[in-house]
Amino acid sequence: MIIAPKVKDFLCLTAHPEGCKKNVSNQIAYVRSKGEIPGQAKKVLVIGCSTGYGLASRIVAAFGCHADTIGIMFEKPAKGKRTATPGWYNTAAFEKFAKEENLYAKTINGDAFSQEVKDQTIEMIRKDFGKVDLVIYSLAAPRRTASDGVTYRSVLKTTGEEFTNKNLNLKDNTVGTKTIPAATKEEIHDTVKVMGGEDWKLWMEALSKADVLEENTVTVAYSYIGSELTYPIYFEGTIGAAKKDLHKTAQEITEEMKEKGVHAYISVNKGLVTQASAAIPIVPLYMAILYKVMKEKKVHEGCIEQIDRLFLQKQLLDQPEVDEHGWIRLDDLELSKDVQTEVKRRWELVDTDNIKELGDIEGYWEDFYHMFGFGEEGVDYEADVDPVVSISSMEG
């Protein structure tokens, strides 16, 4: 079939297998161009491995550290006229490229929040690895069913009063305003349950109890703080409450597992167009302006540039560079004074008439379509392609 993008609100309902493959190939080429990564990471578990920062982490581990990897994802294969999800195609491509390099790469497709997937992962580590030396936690999910059977749902709301600010309408690229309602205490609690650190800690406890962690294992989870412009909806919103819980969890994991030398880090990353961030009101407008400013200053980075810098420059695997909170700051370029001063200046001026001048609308949509395998150079989008792609580690 000929696969074209079908966009509804902030989601693309189709994905292109060859485009996703090209995207993965491009990321691998970037990692190779930056050279070898020092430090010990040879048996790596990536929880949330199929898109965005998780996919970039798996690529950097495999092609920068020459690590064998086990990935956990929750993706759907193609069915009938429906394409697979982009994460499915990304993973199929990743495994193919890893196999060509004689790197071990297996993937478990299931609910990472569940005990069943944790048990399945531990069994695979025991059988194939013995132990892991790096655990990357990069889950982004709208809901979580806990071990007691209760399902929690996250919300994108403020935690104080309702908040109104400028907003980019993704349907027609117009600039208007959006009001974000305040969350109830229950909604805040549920969002923390889904997006906070509880599940990360459960994973680390399960891996430790099963004795599948090497001495001095490093684990890292990804966070975002962002600009003061987005504080009410992000850092001071329900997502921010969850991220603060995640930050606290890093300290708890490190403290509770210090006898094994396990160290848990938080990497605070820069703002990027992801399937998660596209859904957050007000944030896409900030991203469009941020992209323009950072590109003009030649400091813009995507997921793969960020994660390669995390391993290479920030030395994740060997006494990383951290701030006063113990966080690794990959948002240092985004939050630099000259970038933020210019972003804030443009924010005050931006409207529908000048959004293309002050913001990078084209770059925003380019990144959006790339997530689903569209707009990649060298891919024939008029070609008849088979949407059914198998993942080698799942065959049989």
PDB file of N, CA, C and O in Angstrom, residues 49 58 69-73 88 91-96 98-99 103-109 120 124 127-128 389-396:
ATOM      1  N   CYS A  49      11.831   1.826  24.926  1.00  0.00           N
ATOM      2  CA  CYS A  49      12.986   1.849  24.012  1.00  0.00           C
ATOM      3  C   CYS A  49      12.662   2.230  22.577  1.00  0.00           C
ATOM      4  O   CYS A  49      13.558   2.241  21.740  1.00  0.00           O
ATOM      5  N   ARG A  58      18.969   3.667  23.299  1.00  0.00           N
ATOM      6  CA  ARG A  58      19.313   2.306  22.847  1.00  0.00           C
ATOM      7  C   ARG A  58      20.323   2.366  21.702  1.00  0.00           C
ATOM      8  O   ARG A  58      21.254   1.558  21.624  1.00  0.00           O
ATOM      9  N   THR A  69      21.714  -5.101  24.034  1.00  0.00           N
ATOM     10  CA  THR A  69      20.570  -4.414  24.640  1.00  0.00           C
ATOM     11  C   THR A  69      19.319  -5.269  24.682  1.00  0.00           C
ATOM     12  O   THR A  69      19.030  -6.023  23.756  1.00  0.00           O
ATOM     13  N   ILE A  70      18.573  -5.114  25.775  1.00  0.00           N
ATOM     14  CA  ILE A  70      17.198  -5.608  25.875  1.00  0.00           C
ATOM     15  C   ILE A  70      16.311  -4.373  25.978  1.00  0.00           C
ATOM     16  O   ILE A  70      16.587  -3.472  26.776  1.00  0.00           O
ATOM     17  N   GLY A  71      15.281  -4.317  25.156  1.00  0.00           N
ATOM     18  CA  GLY A  71      14.373  -3.171  25.170  1.00  0.00           C
ATOM     19  C   GLY A  71      12.965  -3.582  25.556  1.00  0.00           C
ATOM     20  O   GLY A  71      12.515  -4.680  25.229  1.00  0.00           O
ATOM     21  N   ILE A  72      12.273  -2.682  26.243  1.00  0.00           N
ATOM     22  CA  ILE A  72      10.855  -2.888  26.585  1.00  0.00           C
ATOM     23  C   ILE A  72      10.041  -1.817  25.868  1.00  0.00           C
ATOM     24  O   ILE A  72      10.359  -0.618  25.957  1.00  0.00           O
ATOM     25  N   MET A  73       9.006  -2.240  25.169  1.00  0.00           N
ATOM     26  CA  MET A  73       8.147  -1.278  24.463  1.00  0.00           C
ATOM     27  C   MET A  73       6.697  -1.732  24.567  1.00  0.00           C
ATOM     28  O   MET A  73       6.404  -2.852  25.002  1.00  0.00           O
ATOM     29  N   TRP A  88       7.120   0.455  16.595  1.00  0.00           N
ATOM     30  CA  TRP A  88       7.269  -0.912  16.080  1.00  0.00           C
ATOM     31  C   TRP A  88       8.276  -0.915  14.924  1.00  0.00           C
ATOM     32  O   TRP A  88       9.211  -1.727  14.896  1.00  0.00           O
ATOM     33  N   THR A  91      11.861  -0.157  16.066  1.00  0.00           N
ATOM     34  CA  THR A  91      12.497  -1.294  16.741  1.00  0.00           C
ATOM     35  C   THR A  91      12.908  -2.369  15.755  1.00  0.00           C
ATOM     36  O   THR A  91      13.990  -2.971  15.873  1.00  0.00           O
ATOM     37  N   ALA A  92      12.066  -2.623  14.769  1.00  0.00           N
ATOM     38  CA  ALA A  92      12.414  -3.597  13.720  1.00  0.00           C
ATOM     39  C   ALA A  92      13.696  -3.161  13.014  1.00  0.00           C
ATOM     40  O   ALA A  92      14.601  -3.976  12.759  1.00  0.00           O
ATOM     41  N   ALA A  93      13.788  -1.869  12.697  1.00  0.00           N
ATOM     42  CA  ALA A  93      14.976  -1.338  12.021  1.00  0.00           C
ATOM     43  C   ALA A  93      16.197  -1.416  12.933  1.00  0.00           C
ATOM     44  O   ALA A  93      17.280  -1.841  12.511  1.00  0.00           O
ATOM     45  N   PHE A  94      16.020  -1.013  14.195  1.00  0.00           N
ATOM     46  CA  PHE A  94      17.138  -1.057  15.145  1.00  0.00           C
ATOM     47  C   PHE A  94      17.703  -2.472  15.259  1.00  0.00           C
ATOM     48  O   PHE A  94      18.921  -2.679  15.201  1.00  0.00           O
ATOM     49  N   GLU A  95      16.816  -3.447  15.427  1.00  0.00           N
ATOM     50  CA  GLU A  95      17.283  -4.833  15.581  1.00  0.00           C
ATOM     51  C   GLU A  95      18.018  -5.319  14.332  1.00  0.00           C
ATOM     52  O   GLU A  95      19.028  -6.027  14.432  1.00  0.00           O
ATOM     53  N   LYS A  96      17.535  -4.909  13.169  1.00  0.00           N
ATOM     54  CA  LYS A  96      18.189  -5.308  11.909  1.00  0.00           C
ATOM     55  C   LYS A  96      19.616  -4.751  11.866  1.00  0.00           C
ATOM     56  O   LYS A  96      20.573  -5.465  11.574  1.00  0.00           O
ATOM     57  N   ALA A  98      21.442  -3.687  14.379  1.00  0.00           N
ATOM     58  CA  ALA A  98      22.250  -4.254  15.468  1.00  0.00           C
ATOM     59  C   ALA A  98      22.772  -5.639  15.076  1.00  0.00           C
ATOM     60  O   ALA A  98      23.942  -5.971  15.315  1.00  0.00           O
ATOM     61  N   LYS A  99      21.891  -6.428  14.445  1.00  0.00           N
ATOM     62  CA  LYS A  99      22.268  -7.783  14.030  1.00  0.00           C
ATOM     63  C   LYS A  99      23.421  -7.738  13.026  1.00  0.00           C
ATOM     64  O   LYS A  99      24.338  -8.573  13.064  1.00  0.00           O
ATOM     65  N   LEU A 103      25.584  -7.431  17.225  1.00  0.00           N
ATOM     66  CA  LEU A 103      25.169  -7.002  18.564  1.00  0.00           C
ATOM     67  C   LEU A 103      23.871  -7.707  18.943  1.00  0.00           C
ATOM     68  O   LEU A 103      22.952  -7.816  18.125  1.00  0.00           O
ATOM     69  N   TYR A 104      23.801  -8.174  20.175  1.00  0.00           N
ATOM     70  CA  TYR A 104      22.575  -8.789  20.691  1.00  0.00           C
ATOM     71  C   TYR A 104      21.523  -7.688  20.848  1.00  0.00           C
ATOM     72  O   TYR A 104      21.797  -6.618  21.409  1.00  0.00           O
ATOM     73  N   ALA A 105      20.306  -7.944  20.383  1.00  0.00           N
ATOM     74  CA  ALA A 105      19.196  -6.997  20.572  1.00  0.00           C
ATOM     75  C   ALA A 105      17.891  -7.775  20.592  1.00  0.00           C
ATOM     76  O   ALA A 105      17.487  -8.340  19.578  1.00  0.00           O
ATOM     77  N   LYS A 106      17.273  -7.834  21.752  1.00  0.00           N
ATOM     78  CA  LYS A 106      15.956  -8.450  21.872  1.00  0.00           C
ATOM     79  C   LYS A 106      14.995  -7.456  22.516  1.00  0.00           C
ATOM     80  O   LYS A 106      15.401  -6.626  23.329  1.00  0.00           O
ATOM     81  N   THR A 107      13.719  -7.596  22.143  1.00  0.00           N
ATOM     82  CA  THR A 107      12.716  -6.640  22.606  1.00  0.00           C
ATOM     83  C   THR A 107      11.507  -7.377  23.157  1.00  0.00           C
ATOM     84  O   THR A 107      11.042  -8.351  22.568  1.00  0.00           O
ATOM     85  N   ILE A 108      11.005  -6.898  24.285  1.00  0.00           N
ATOM     86  CA  ILE A 108       9.769  -7.423  24.871  1.00  0.00           C
ATOM     87  C   ILE A 108       8.681  -6.391  24.633  1.00  0.00           C
ATOM     88  O   ILE A 108       8.842  -5.204  24.973  1.00  0.00           O
ATOM     89  N   ASN A 109       7.586  -6.828  24.031  1.00  0.00           N
ATOM     90  CA  ASN A 109       6.465  -5.919  23.762  1.00  0.00           C
ATOM     91  C   ASN A 109       5.357  -6.182  24.778  1.00  0.00           C
ATOM     92  O   ASN A 109       4.702  -7.225  24.743  1.00  0.00           O
ATOM     93  N   GLN A 120       9.340 -11.360  33.040  1.00  0.00           N
ATOM     94  CA  GLN A 120       9.791 -11.819  31.721  1.00  0.00           C
ATOM     95  C   GLN A 120      11.175 -11.235  31.394  1.00  0.00           C
ATOM     96  O   GLN A 120      12.056 -11.926  30.861  1.00  0.00           O
ATOM     97  N   MET A 124      14.848 -13.102  30.878  1.00  0.00           N
ATOM     98  CA  MET A 124      15.666 -12.905  29.674  1.00  0.00           C
ATOM     99  C   MET A 124      17.085 -12.462  30.049  1.00  0.00           C
ATOM    100  O   MET A 124      18.068 -12.917  29.455  1.00  0.00           O
ATOM    101  N   LYS A 127      19.006 -15.492  31.440  1.00  0.00           N
ATOM    102  CA  LYS A 127      19.313 -16.474  30.389  1.00  0.00           C
ATOM    103  C   LYS A 127      20.386 -15.966  29.425  1.00  0.00           C
ATOM    104  O   LYS A 127      21.298 -16.699  29.062  1.00  0.00           O
ATOM    105  N   ASP A 128      20.267 -14.694  29.018  1.00  0.00           N
ATOM    106  CA  ASP A 128      21.103 -14.191  27.925  1.00  0.00           C
ATOM    107  C   ASP A 128      22.256 -13.281  28.365  1.00  0.00           C
ATOM    108  O   ASP A 128      23.260 -13.173  27.662  1.00  0.00           O
ATOM    109  N   VAL A 389       5.746  -5.515   9.033  1.00  0.00           N
ATOM    110  CA  VAL A 389       7.187  -5.679   9.265  1.00  0.00           C
ATOM    111  C   VAL A 389       7.345  -6.486  10.550  1.00  0.00           C
ATOM    112  O   VAL A 389       6.760  -6.138  11.586  1.00  0.00           O
ATOM    113  N   SER A 390       8.125  -7.563  10.477  1.00  0.00           N
ATOM    114  CA  SER A 390       8.311  -8.374  11.673  1.00  0.00           C
ATOM    115  C   SER A 390       9.544  -7.900  12.448  1.00  0.00           C
ATOM    116  O   SER A 390      10.462  -7.314  11.881  1.00  0.00           O
ATOM    117  N   ILE A 391       9.517  -8.156  13.739  1.00  0.00           N
ATOM    118  CA  ILE A 391      10.657  -7.864  14.604  1.00  0.00           C
ATOM    119  C   ILE A 391      11.349  -9.196  14.900  1.00  0.00           C
ATOM    120  O   ILE A 391      10.732 -10.112  15.440  1.00  0.00           O
ATOM    121  N   SER A 392      12.622  -9.292  14.510  1.00  0.00           N
ATOM    122  CA  SER A 392      13.306 -10.586  14.503  1.00  0.00           C
ATOM    123  C   SER A 392      13.302 -11.284  15.853  1.00  0.00           C
ATOM    124  O   SER A 392      13.123 -12.488  15.938  1.00  0.00           O
ATOM    125  N   SER A 393      13.472 -10.511  16.947  1.00  0.00           N
ATOM    126  CA  SER A 393      13.554 -11.150  18.276  1.00  0.00           C
ATOM    127  C   SER A 393      12.209 -11.669  18.761  1.00  0.00           C
ATOM    128  O   SER A 393      12.130 -12.370  19.762  1.00  0.00           O
ATOM    129  N   MET A 394      11.130 -11.325  18.035  1.00  0.00           N
ATOM    130  CA  MET A 394       9.798 -11.778  18.439  1.00  0.00           C
ATOM    131  C   MET A 394       9.274 -12.907  17.569  1.00  0.00           C
ATOM    132  O   MET A 394       8.192 -13.423  17.801  1.00  0.00           O
ATOM    133  N   GLU A 395      10.023 -13.259  16.545  1.00  0.00           N
ATOM    134  CA  GLU A 395       9.554 -14.310  15.639  1.00  0.00           C
ATOM    135  C   GLU A 395       9.525 -15.654  16.358  1.00  0.00           C
ATOM    136  O   GLU A 395      10.460 -16.004  17.063  1.00  0.00           O
ATOM    137  N   GLY A 396       8.440 -16.369  16.158  1.00  0.00           N
ATOM    138  CA  GLY A 396       8.283 -17.672  16.799  1.00  0.00           C
ATOM    139  C   GLY A 396       7.872 -17.540  18.233  1.00  0.00           C
ATOM    140  O   GLY A 396       7.799 -18.518  18.927  1.00  0.00           O
TER     141      GLY A 396
END
